[in-house]
CSV table of C-alpha atoms and ligand atoms in Angstrom, one decimal:
chain,number,residue,atom,x,y,z
A,1,MET,CA,-12.6,-19.2,-10.6
A,2,LEU,CA,-11.1,-16.3,-8.7
A,3,LEU,CA,-12.7,-13.1,-8.2
A,4,HIS,CA,-10.3,-10.6,-7.0
A,5,VAL,CA,-11.6,-7.3,-5.3
A,6,VAL,CA,-9.5,-4.1,-5.6
A,7,GLY,CA,-10.6,-0.4,-5.1
A,8,ALA,CA,-7.8,1.9,-4.0
A,9,ARG,CA,-4.3,2.6,-5.2
A,10,PRO,CA,-2.3,0.4,-3.1
A,11,ASN,CA,-4.4,-2.8,-4.1
A,12,PHE,CA,-3.2,-2.4,-7.5
A,13,MET,CA,0.4,-3.3,-7.1
A,14,LYS,CA,-0.9,-6.4,-5.1
A,15,LEU,CA,-3.0,-7.5,-7.4
A,16,ALA,CA,-0.8,-7.7,-10.1
A,17,PRO,CA,1.5,-10.5,-9.2
A,18,VAL,CA,-1.3,-12.6,-8.2
A,19,PHE,CA,-3.2,-12.1,-11.3
A,20,LEU,CA,-0.1,-12.8,-13.5
A,21,ALA,CA,0.7,-15.9,-11.7
A,22,GLY,CA,-3.1,-16.8,-12.2
A,23,ARG,CA,-2.8,-16.5,-15.8
A,24,GLY,CA,-0.1,-19.3,-16.0
A,25,VAL,CA,-2.6,-21.8,-14.4
A,26,PRO,CA,-4.4,-23.6,-17.4
A,27,HIS,CA,-8.2,-23.4,-16.8
A,28,LEU,CA,-8.2,-21.1,-14.1
A,29,ARG,CA,-10.5,-18.3,-14.8
A,30,GLN,CA,-10.4,-14.7,-13.4
A,31,HIS,CA,-12.6,-11.7,-12.8
A,32,VAL,CA,-11.4,-8.5,-11.4
A,33,VAL,CA,-13.9,-6.2,-10.1
A,34,HIS,CA,-12.9,-2.4,-9.0
A,35,THR,CA,-15.1,-1.0,-6.6
A,36,GLY,CA,-14.1,2.5,-7.7
A,37,GLN,CA,-13.3,3.8,-4.5
A,38,HIS,CA,-10.4,5.5,-6.0
A,39,TYR,CA,-11.3,6.7,-9.4
A,40,ASP,CA,-9.0,9.8,-10.7
A,41,ARG,CA,-6.6,8.7,-13.4
A,42,ASP,CA,-3.6,9.1,-11.3
A,43,MET,CA,-5.0,7.3,-8.7
A,44,SER,CA,-6.3,4.0,-10.7
A,45,ASP,CA,-6.2,3.7,-14.2
A,46,ARG,CA,-2.5,4.7,-15.0
A,47,PHE,CA,-1.5,1.9,-12.6
A,48,PHE,CA,-3.4,-0.9,-14.5
A,49,GLU,CA,-1.3,0.1,-17.6
A,50,GLU,CA,1.9,0.5,-15.8
A,51,LEU,CA,1.6,-2.8,-13.8
A,52,GLY,CA,0.7,-4.6,-17.1
A,53,ILE,CA,-2.8,-5.9,-16.0
A,54,PRO,CA,-5.8,-5.6,-18.1
A,55,ARG,CA,-8.6,-3.3,-17.2
A,56,PRO,CA,-10.9,-4.7,-14.7
A,57,ASP,CA,-14.0,-6.7,-15.7
A,58,GLU,CA,-16.3,-4.5,-14.1
A,59,ASN,CA,-16.4,-1.1,-11.9
A,60,LEU,CA,-18.7,-0.5,-9.1
A,61,ASP,CA,-18.1,3.3,-9.1
A,62,VAL,CA,-18.6,3.8,-5.9
A,63,GLY,CA,-16.7,7.1,-5.4
A,64,SER,CA,-15.9,8.8,-2.2
A,65,GLY,CA,-17.6,9.3,0.9
A,66,SER,CA,-18.0,8.6,4.8
A,67,HIS,CA,-16.4,5.4,6.1
A,68,ALA,CA,-20.0,3.9,6.4
A,69,GLN,CA,-21.4,5.4,3.0
A,70,GLN,CA,-18.2,4.0,1.1
A,71,THR,CA,-18.5,0.6,2.9
A,72,ALA,CA,-22.4,0.4,2.3
A,73,ALA,CA,-22.1,1.4,-1.1
A,74,ILE,CA,-19.4,-1.3,-1.9
A,75,MET,CA,-21.4,-4.2,-0.1
A,76,ALA,CA,-24.7,-3.1,-1.7
A,77,ARG,CA,-22.9,-3.0,-5.0
A,78,ILE,CA,-20.9,-5.9,-4.9
A,79,GLU,CA,-23.7,-8.4,-3.5
A,80,PRO,CA,-25.3,-9.3,-7.0
A,81,VAL,CA,-21.8,-9.6,-8.9
A,82,LEU,CA,-20.9,-12.4,-6.4
A,83,GLU,CA,-24.3,-13.8,-6.7
A,84,ARG,CA,-24.2,-13.7,-10.3
A,85,VAL,CA,-20.2,-14.8,-10.8
A,86,ARG,CA,-20.4,-17.3,-8.0
A,87,PRO,CA,-16.3,-17.5,-7.8
A,88,GLU,CA,-14.8,-20.5,-5.9
A,89,TRP,CA,-13.0,-17.8,-4.2
A,90,VAL,CA,-13.1,-13.8,-3.4
A,91,VAL,CA,-9.7,-12.6,-3.1
A,92,VAL,CA,-9.1,-9.5,-1.5
A,93,TYR,CA,-6.1,-7.0,-0.8
A,94,GLY,CA,-4.5,-5.2,2.0
A,95,ASP,CA,-6.8,-3.1,4.3
A,96,VAL,CA,-8.7,-0.6,2.5
A,97,ASN,CA,-12.5,-0.3,2.9
A,98,SER,CA,-13.1,-2.0,-0.2
A,99,THR,CA,-11.2,-5.0,1.2
A,100,MET,CA,-13.4,-5.5,4.5
A,101,ALA,CA,-16.7,-4.6,2.4
A,102,ALA,CA,-16.1,-7.2,0.0
A,103,ALA,CA,-15.4,-9.7,2.4
A,104,LEU,CA,-18.4,-9.1,4.6
A,105,VAL,CA,-20.6,-9.8,1.5
A,106,ALA,CA,-18.5,-12.9,0.6
A,107,VAL,CA,-18.6,-14.6,3.8
A,108,LYS,CA,-22.5,-14.2,4.0
A,109,LEU,CA,-23.0,-15.7,0.5
A,110,GLY,CA,-20.6,-18.4,1.4
A,111,ILE,CA,-18.0,-17.9,-0.7
A,112,ARG,CA,-14.6,-18.3,0.3
A,113,ILE,CA,-12.3,-15.5,1.2
A,114,ALA,CA,-8.4,-15.5,0.6
A,115,HIS,CA,-7.0,-12.2,2.1
A,116,VAL,CA,-3.6,-11.0,0.7
A,117,GLU,CA,-1.7,-9.3,3.1
A,118,ALA,CA,-3.0,-10.7,6.2
A,119,GLY,CA,-2.1,-10.5,9.7
A,120,LEU,CA,-0.4,-7.3,9.8
A,121,ARG,CA,-1.2,-5.4,13.1
A,122,SER,CA,-0.6,-1.6,14.3
A,123,ARG,CA,-2.7,-2.2,17.3
A,124,ASP,CA,-3.7,1.4,16.7
A,125,ARG,CA,-7.6,1.1,16.5
A,126,THR,CA,-8.0,5.0,15.6
A,127,MET,CA,-6.5,3.7,12.2
A,128,PRO,CA,-9.3,3.0,9.8
A,129,GLU,CA,-7.1,0.3,8.4
A,130,GLU,CA,-6.4,-1.4,11.4
A,131,ILE,CA,-10.1,-2.0,12.1
A,132,ASN,CA,-10.4,-3.3,8.0
A,133,ARG,CA,-7.2,-6.0,9.1
A,134,LEU,CA,-9.3,-7.2,12.0
A,135,VAL,CA,-12.4,-7.5,10.4
A,136,THR,CA,-11.4,-9.1,7.0
A,137,ASP,CA,-8.7,-11.6,8.9
A,138,GLN,CA,-11.6,-13.1,10.9
A,139,LEU,CA,-13.6,-13.9,8.1
A,140,ALA,CA,-11.1,-15.1,5.7
A,141,ASP,CA,-11.0,-18.7,5.1
A,142,LEU,CA,-7.1,-18.4,3.9
A,143,LEU,CA,-5.0,-15.8,5.4
A,144,LEU,CA,-1.7,-15.1,3.3
A,145,THR,CA,0.5,-13.6,5.1
A,146,PRO,CA,3.8,-11.4,4.2
A,147,SER,CA,5.8,-12.0,6.9
A,148,ARG,CA,6.2,-14.0,10.1
A,149,ASP,CA,4.9,-11.3,12.7
A,150,ALA,CA,1.7,-11.8,10.9
A,151,ASP,CA,1.2,-15.3,11.5
A,152,ALA,CA,1.9,-14.6,15.0
A,153,ASN,CA,-0.5,-11.9,15.2
A,154,LEU,CA,-3.3,-14.2,13.5
A,155,ARG,CA,-2.1,-17.4,15.9
A,156,ALA,CA,-2.7,-14.8,19.0
A,157,GLU,CA,-6.1,-14.1,17.8
A,158,GLY,CA,-7.2,-17.7,18.0
A,159,ILE,CA,-6.9,-18.2,14.0
A,160,PRO,CA,-5.9,-21.7,13.6
A,161,ALA,CA,-2.5,-22.9,11.7
A,162,THR,CA,-4.6,-24.3,8.9
A,163,ARG,CA,-5.9,-21.2,7.5
A,164,ILE,CA,-2.9,-19.2,7.4
A,165,ALA,CA,-0.2,-19.7,4.7
A,166,PHE,CA,3.2,-17.8,5.1
A,167,VAL,CA,3.6,-16.6,1.1
A,168,GLY,CA,5.8,-13.7,1.6
A,169,ASN,CA,5.4,-9.9,0.2
A,170,VAL,CA,3.5,-9.6,-3.3
A,171,MET,CA,4.6,-5.7,-3.2
A,172,VAL,CA,7.9,-6.8,-3.5
A,173,ASP,CA,7.1,-9.0,-6.7
A,174,THR,CA,6.1,-5.9,-8.1
A,175,LEU,CA,8.8,-3.7,-7.2
A,176,LEU,CA,11.7,-6.1,-8.5
A,177,ARG,CA,9.7,-7.0,-11.6
A,178,LEU,CA,9.3,-3.0,-12.8
A,179,ARG,CA,12.5,-1.8,-11.0
A,180,ASP,CA,14.4,-1.7,-14.5
A,181,GLN,CA,11.5,0.3,-16.3
A,182,ALA,CA,11.3,2.6,-13.2
A,183,ARG,CA,15.0,3.5,-13.3
A,184,ALA,CA,14.5,3.8,-17.4
A,185,LEU,CA,12.2,6.8,-16.8
A,186,ALA,CA,14.9,8.4,-14.8
A,187,VAL,CA,12.6,11.0,-13.1
A,188,PRO,CA,15.5,12.7,-11.1
A,189,GLU,CA,17.2,13.5,-14.1
A,190,ARG,CA,13.7,15.0,-15.4
A,191,LEU,CA,13.5,17.2,-12.5
A,192,GLY,CA,17.2,18.5,-12.5
A,193,LEU,CA,18.3,16.4,-9.6
A,194,ASN,CA,21.1,14.5,-11.3
A,195,GLY,CA,23.3,12.6,-8.8
A,196,LYS,CA,22.2,15.4,-6.3
A,197,PRO,CA,21.0,14.3,-2.8
A,198,PHE,CA,17.1,14.6,-2.7
A,199,ALA,CA,14.3,14.0,0.0
A,200,PHE,CA,10.9,12.2,-1.5
A,201,VAL,CA,8.0,12.7,0.2
A,202,THR,CA,4.3,11.3,0.5
A,203,LEU,CA,1.8,12.0,3.3
A,204,HIS,CA,-1.9,11.1,3.1
A,205,ARG,CA,-3.0,9.3,6.3
A,206,PRO,CA,-5.7,11.1,8.1
A,207,SER,CA,-3.5,11.5,11.3
A,208,ASN,CA,-1.1,14.0,9.4
A,209,VAL,CA,-3.3,15.7,7.2
A,210,ASP,CA,-6.8,15.8,8.6
A,211,GLN,CA,-5.7,18.3,11.4
A,212,ALA,CA,-4.6,21.7,10.7
A,213,ASP,CA,-1.8,21.9,13.5
A,214,THR,CA,-0.2,18.5,12.6
A,215,LEU,CA,-0.2,19.0,8.8
A,216,ARG,CA,1.4,22.8,9.5
A,217,GLU,CA,4.2,20.8,11.6
A,218,MET,CA,4.5,18.3,8.6
A,219,LEU,CA,4.7,21.2,6.2
A,220,LEU,CA,7.4,23.3,8.4
A,221,ALA,CA,9.5,20.0,8.8
A,222,LEU,CA,9.5,19.8,4.9
A,223,GLU,CA,10.4,23.4,4.5
A,224,THR,CA,13.4,23.0,7.0
A,225,VAL,CA,14.4,19.8,5.5
A,226,ALA,CA,14.3,21.9,1.8
A,227,GLN,CA,17.2,24.3,3.0
A,228,GLN,CA,19.6,21.4,3.1
A,229,MET,CA,18.0,19.4,-0.1
A,230,PRO,CA,15.6,19.5,-2.7
A,231,VAL,CA,12.2,18.2,-1.1
A,232,ILE,CA,10.0,16.5,-3.8
A,233,PHE,CA,6.6,15.7,-2.3
A,234,ALA,CA,4.0,13.8,-4.4
A,235,VAL,CA,0.7,15.1,-2.7
A,236,HIS,CA,-2.2,12.7,-2.6
A,237,PRO,CA,-5.8,14.3,-3.5
A,238,ARG,CA,-6.7,14.3,0.3
A,239,THR,CA,-3.8,16.1,1.3
A,240,ARG,CA,-4.0,18.5,-1.6
A,241,SER,CA,-7.6,19.3,-0.3
A,242,ARG,CA,-6.5,19.6,3.0
A,243,ILE,CA,-3.7,22.3,2.3
A,244,GLU,CA,-6.3,24.3,0.6
A,245,SER,CA,-8.9,24.3,3.1
A,246,PHE,CA,-6.5,25.0,6.0
A,247,GLY,CA,-4.9,27.7,4.0
A,248,LEU,CA,-1.4,26.2,4.5
A,249,GLY,CA,-0.4,26.6,0.7
A,250,GLY,CA,2.6,28.9,1.7
A,251,VAL,CA,4.1,27.1,4.8
A,252,ALA,CA,6.2,25.0,2.4
A,253,GLY,CA,7.3,27.4,-0.2
A,254,SER,CA,10.6,25.8,-1.0
A,255,VAL,CA,9.2,22.1,-1.5
A,256,THR,CA,8.2,20.8,-4.7
A,257,MET,CA,4.9,19.8,-4.8
A,258,LEU,CA,3.5,17.2,-7.5
A,259,ALA,CA,0.4,15.7,-8.5
A,260,PRO,CA,-0.1,11.8,-7.5
A,261,LEU,CA,2.7,10.2,-9.2
A,262,GLY,CA,2.3,6.8,-11.3
A,263,TYR,CA,3.9,3.7,-9.9
A,264,LEU,CA,6.9,3.8,-11.9
A,265,GLU,CA,7.7,7.6,-11.3
A,266,THR,CA,7.6,6.7,-7.6
A,267,ILE,CA,9.9,3.9,-7.5
A,268,SER,CA,12.2,6.0,-9.9
A,269,LEU,CA,12.2,8.7,-7.4
A,270,ALA,CA,12.5,6.4,-4.3
A,271,GLU,CA,15.1,4.5,-5.4
A,272,ARG,CA,17.6,7.7,-6.3
A,273,SER,CA,16.4,9.7,-3.3
A,274,THR,CA,18.9,10.0,-0.2
A,275,LEU,CA,15.9,9.4,2.3
A,276,VAL,CA,12.1,9.1,1.9
A,277,ILE,CA,9.6,10.6,4.5
A,278,THR,CA,6.3,8.8,4.1
A,279,ASP,CA,3.2,7.5,6.0
A,280,SER,CA,2.8,5.2,3.5
A,281,GLY,CA,2.3,1.3,4.2
A,282,GLY,CA,3.8,0.3,0.6
A,283,LEU,CA,6.8,2.8,0.7
A,284,GLN,CA,7.9,1.5,4.2
A,285,GLU,CA,8.4,-1.9,2.4
A,286,GLU,CA,9.7,-0.6,-0.8
A,287,THR,CA,12.2,1.4,0.8
A,288,THR,CA,13.4,-1.4,2.8
A,289,VAL,CA,14.1,-3.6,-0.5
A,290,LEU,CA,15.6,-0.6,-2.2
A,291,GLY,CA,18.0,0.0,0.8
A,292,VAL,CA,17.1,3.8,1.3
A,293,PRO,CA,16.5,5.1,4.4
A,294,CYS,CA,12.9,6.0,5.3
A,295,LEU,CA,11.4,8.1,8.1
A,296,THR,CA,7.6,7.1,8.7
A,297,ALA,CA,5.8,9.8,10.0
A,298,ARG,CA,3.3,7.6,12.3
A,299,PRO,CA,3.8,6.3,16.0
A,300,ASN,CA,3.3,2.8,15.0
A,301,THR,CA,3.7,0.5,12.2
A,302,GLU,CA,1.8,-2.5,11.0
A,303,ARG,CA,5.1,-3.5,9.1
A,304,PRO,CA,7.7,-4.1,12.0
A,305,VAL,CA,10.2,-5.9,10.1
A,306,THR,CA,10.6,-2.6,8.0
A,307,VAL,CA,12.1,-1.6,11.4
A,308,THR,CA,13.8,-4.4,12.8
A,309,GLU,CA,15.3,-5.6,9.5
A,310,GLY,CA,14.9,-2.6,6.8
A,311,THR,CA,15.7,0.9,6.7
A,312,ASN,CA,12.5,2.1,8.3
A,313,ARG,CA,12.1,4.3,11.3
A,314,LEU,CA,9.2,5.9,13.1
A,315,VAL,CA,9.3,9.5,13.8
A,316,ALA,CA,6.7,11.6,15.6
A,317,SER,CA,4.7,14.1,13.2
A,318,THR,CA,6.3,17.1,14.4
A,319,ARG,CA,9.2,19.7,12.9
A,320,ASN,CA,11.5,19.1,15.8
A,321,ALA,CA,11.4,15.0,15.5
A,322,VAL,CA,11.4,14.9,11.7
A,323,VAL,CA,14.5,17.7,11.3
A,324,ALA,CA,16.3,15.8,14.1
A,325,ALA,CA,15.7,12.4,12.4
A,326,VAL,CA,16.8,13.8,9.4
A,327,GLU,CA,19.9,15.1,10.9
A,328,GLU,CA,20.6,11.6,12.5
A,329,LEU,CA,20.0,9.6,9.4
A,330,LEU,CA,22.2,12.0,7.2
A,331,ALA,CA,24.9,11.5,10.0
A,332,ALA,CA,24.8,7.5,10.1
A,333,ARG,CA,24.8,7.3,6.4
A,334,SER,CA,27.9,9.3,5.6
A,335,ARG,CA,29.4,7.0,8.3
A,336,GLY,CA,28.1,4.1,6.4
A,337,ALA,CA,26.4,2.5,9.7
A,338,PHE,CA,23.6,0.6,8.2
A,339,VAL,CA,23.1,-2.4,6.1
A,340,PRO,CA,19.7,-3.4,5.6
A,341,ARG,CA,18.7,-7.1,5.3
A,342,ARG,CA,15.9,-8.2,3.0
A,343,PRO,CA,13.0,-9.9,5.1
A,344,GLU,CA,12.4,-13.7,4.8
A,345,LEU,CA,10.4,-14.4,1.4
A,346,TRP,CA,10.5,-11.0,0.1
A,347,ASP,CA,11.6,-12.2,-3.1
A,348,GLY,CA,9.6,-11.8,-6.1
A,349,ASN,CA,7.6,-15.0,-6.0
A,350,ALA,CA,4.9,-14.3,-3.3
A,351,GLY,CA,2.4,-14.1,-6.1
A,352,THR,CA,3.4,-17.8,-7.7
A,353,ARG,CA,3.2,-19.1,-3.9
A,354,ILE,CA,-0.4,-17.5,-3.6
A,355,ILE,CA,-1.8,-18.7,-6.7
A,356,GLN,CA,-0.6,-22.6,-5.4
A,357,ALA,CA,-2.1,-22.0,-1.9
A,358,LEU,CA,-5.6,-21.3,-3.7
A,359,VAL,CA,-5.0,-24.1,-6.5
A,360,GLN,CA,-4.3,-26.5,-3.7
A,361,ARG,CA,-7.1,-25.8,-1.6
A,362,SER,CA,-9.6,-25.8,-4.2
A,363,ALA,CA,-8.7,-29.3,-5.0
A,364,ARG,CA,-9.7,-30.2,-1.6
B,1,LIG,C1,-7.4,5.3,1.0
B,1,LIG,C2,-7.0,4.0,1.9
B,1,LIG,C3,-5.9,4.2,2.8
B,1,LIG,C4,-4.8,3.8,1.7
B,1,LIG,C5,-4.9,5.0,0.5
B,1,LIG,C6,-4.0,5.1,-0.6
B,1,LIG,C7,-9.0,3.3,3.2
B,1,LIG,C8,-9.7,3.2,4.8
B,1,LIG,N1,-8.2,4.0,3.4
B,1,LIG,O1,-7.4,6.2,1.7
B,1,LIG,O2,-5.7,3.0,3.3
B,1,LIG,O3,-3.4,4.4,2.0
B,1,LIG,O4,-6.2,4.8,-0.1
B,1,LIG,O5,-4.0,6.2,-1.4
B,1,LIG,O6,-9.3,2.6,2.3
B,1,LIG,N2,-9.9,11.2,-3.5
B,1,LIG,C9,-9.9,11.9,-4.9
B,1,LIG,N3,-9.7,11.1,-5.7
B,1,LIG,C10,-9.6,9.4,-5.9
B,1,LIG,C11,-9.7,9.0,-4.7
B,1,LIG,C12,-9.7,10.1,-3.7
B,1,LIG,O7,-9.9,13.1,-5.1
B,1,LIG,O8,-9.2,8.7,-6.8
B,1,LIG,C13,-9.9,12.1,-2.4
B,1,LIG,C14,-11.5,12.3,-2.3
B,1,LIG,O9,-11.7,13.3,-1.7
B,1,LIG,C15,-11.6,11.6,-0.9
B,1,LIG,C16,-10.4,11.7,-0.6
B,1,LIG,O10,-9.5,11.6,-1.4
B,1,LIG,O11,-12.4,11.8,-0.2
B,1,LIG,C17,-10.2,10.1,0.3
B,1,LIG,O12,-9.9,9.0,-0.5
B,1,LIG,P1,-10.6,7.5,0.3
B,1,LIG,O13,-10.6,6.6,-1.0
B,1,LIG,O14,-11.6,7.5,1.3
B,1,LIG,O15,-9.2,7.4,1.5
B,1,LIG,P2,-7.7,7.7,1.0
B,1,LIG,O16,-7.4,8.8,2.0
B,1,LIG,O17,-7.3,7.7,0.0
């Protein structure tokens, strides 16, 4: 029995390929627990429908709160579930608070933990996700890595090779499976962008949106880019509330601001965009596979292969830096200067390899 724990938007795209691969194994039972870290329809339920996976077996309804409150609520509510279900494995995904909270509870109950997307490191401990990654990886029994750099990070932290399995990138499984469906939605056409260049934007990291000065700089950058081409900005609830509370509503008047998009809409726009500006982990990877240039507004990334092999480039969160990077990128593109490579095992079969790794270790 596998008990999958998910809670926040990026977890759902990672769960889907593992869950679907698990369904193909006779007698393997699976139980999905949603912590309720994300709860708006646009941030949660909609993804299960689009990803073609059943609704979670249970939802802990923890909701929002400070890091301590949210982590503690998840721990307190998931403990009785794990005691009742007693799975062979708890499978946790990515680097959100739900990931770390579930791992902390499982380890103390003596239940084995598998971490999907293990080993990524930004080496930036001001990011809550970095803390979640470090803690989860120390506790997990099986570390399922998306890229070779992740294996090296784990080995450098003293984790034995027997606990590590390089399986590739599950986000890419979902992307390749649903790419045609996403295309069929033709979101650019629906927004009147047929064949036109446009930029697609998402921003939600506290480092970009929680301080008024930085958020203003980013909005000014988008406004400047919007003088050149349409800018489509899918606004995360955290970002929307910061724009309102800082009184920045008027700063980016030429930018088209949309509610958070579903998965298929996001891919439909990302694939057809001229460039993506983001601070999302998932979009750094998706743009690499789609071959779309990506500017990541962060000083570091835990996904270095997207820079060394893919289409990603880091940029400071200032108007000047973003605008200069957009200009360079457009110039390089018109010269046809760049041919991305798809990183090793980003091939659409990571979910199957994860289930194989789990089944093999269960038999021991
Ligand atoms: C979380 C993850 C982040 C991930 C992101 C994707 C952590 C530490 N952070 O950040 O790694 O990239 O999800 O979206 O786990 N809110 C709503 N509706 C919702 C969910 C949240 O309005 O359904 C608002 C609330 O005001 C909440 C705020 O967004 O306080 C932040 O939500 P939270 O889950 O704490 O973090 P995210 O910024 O979403």
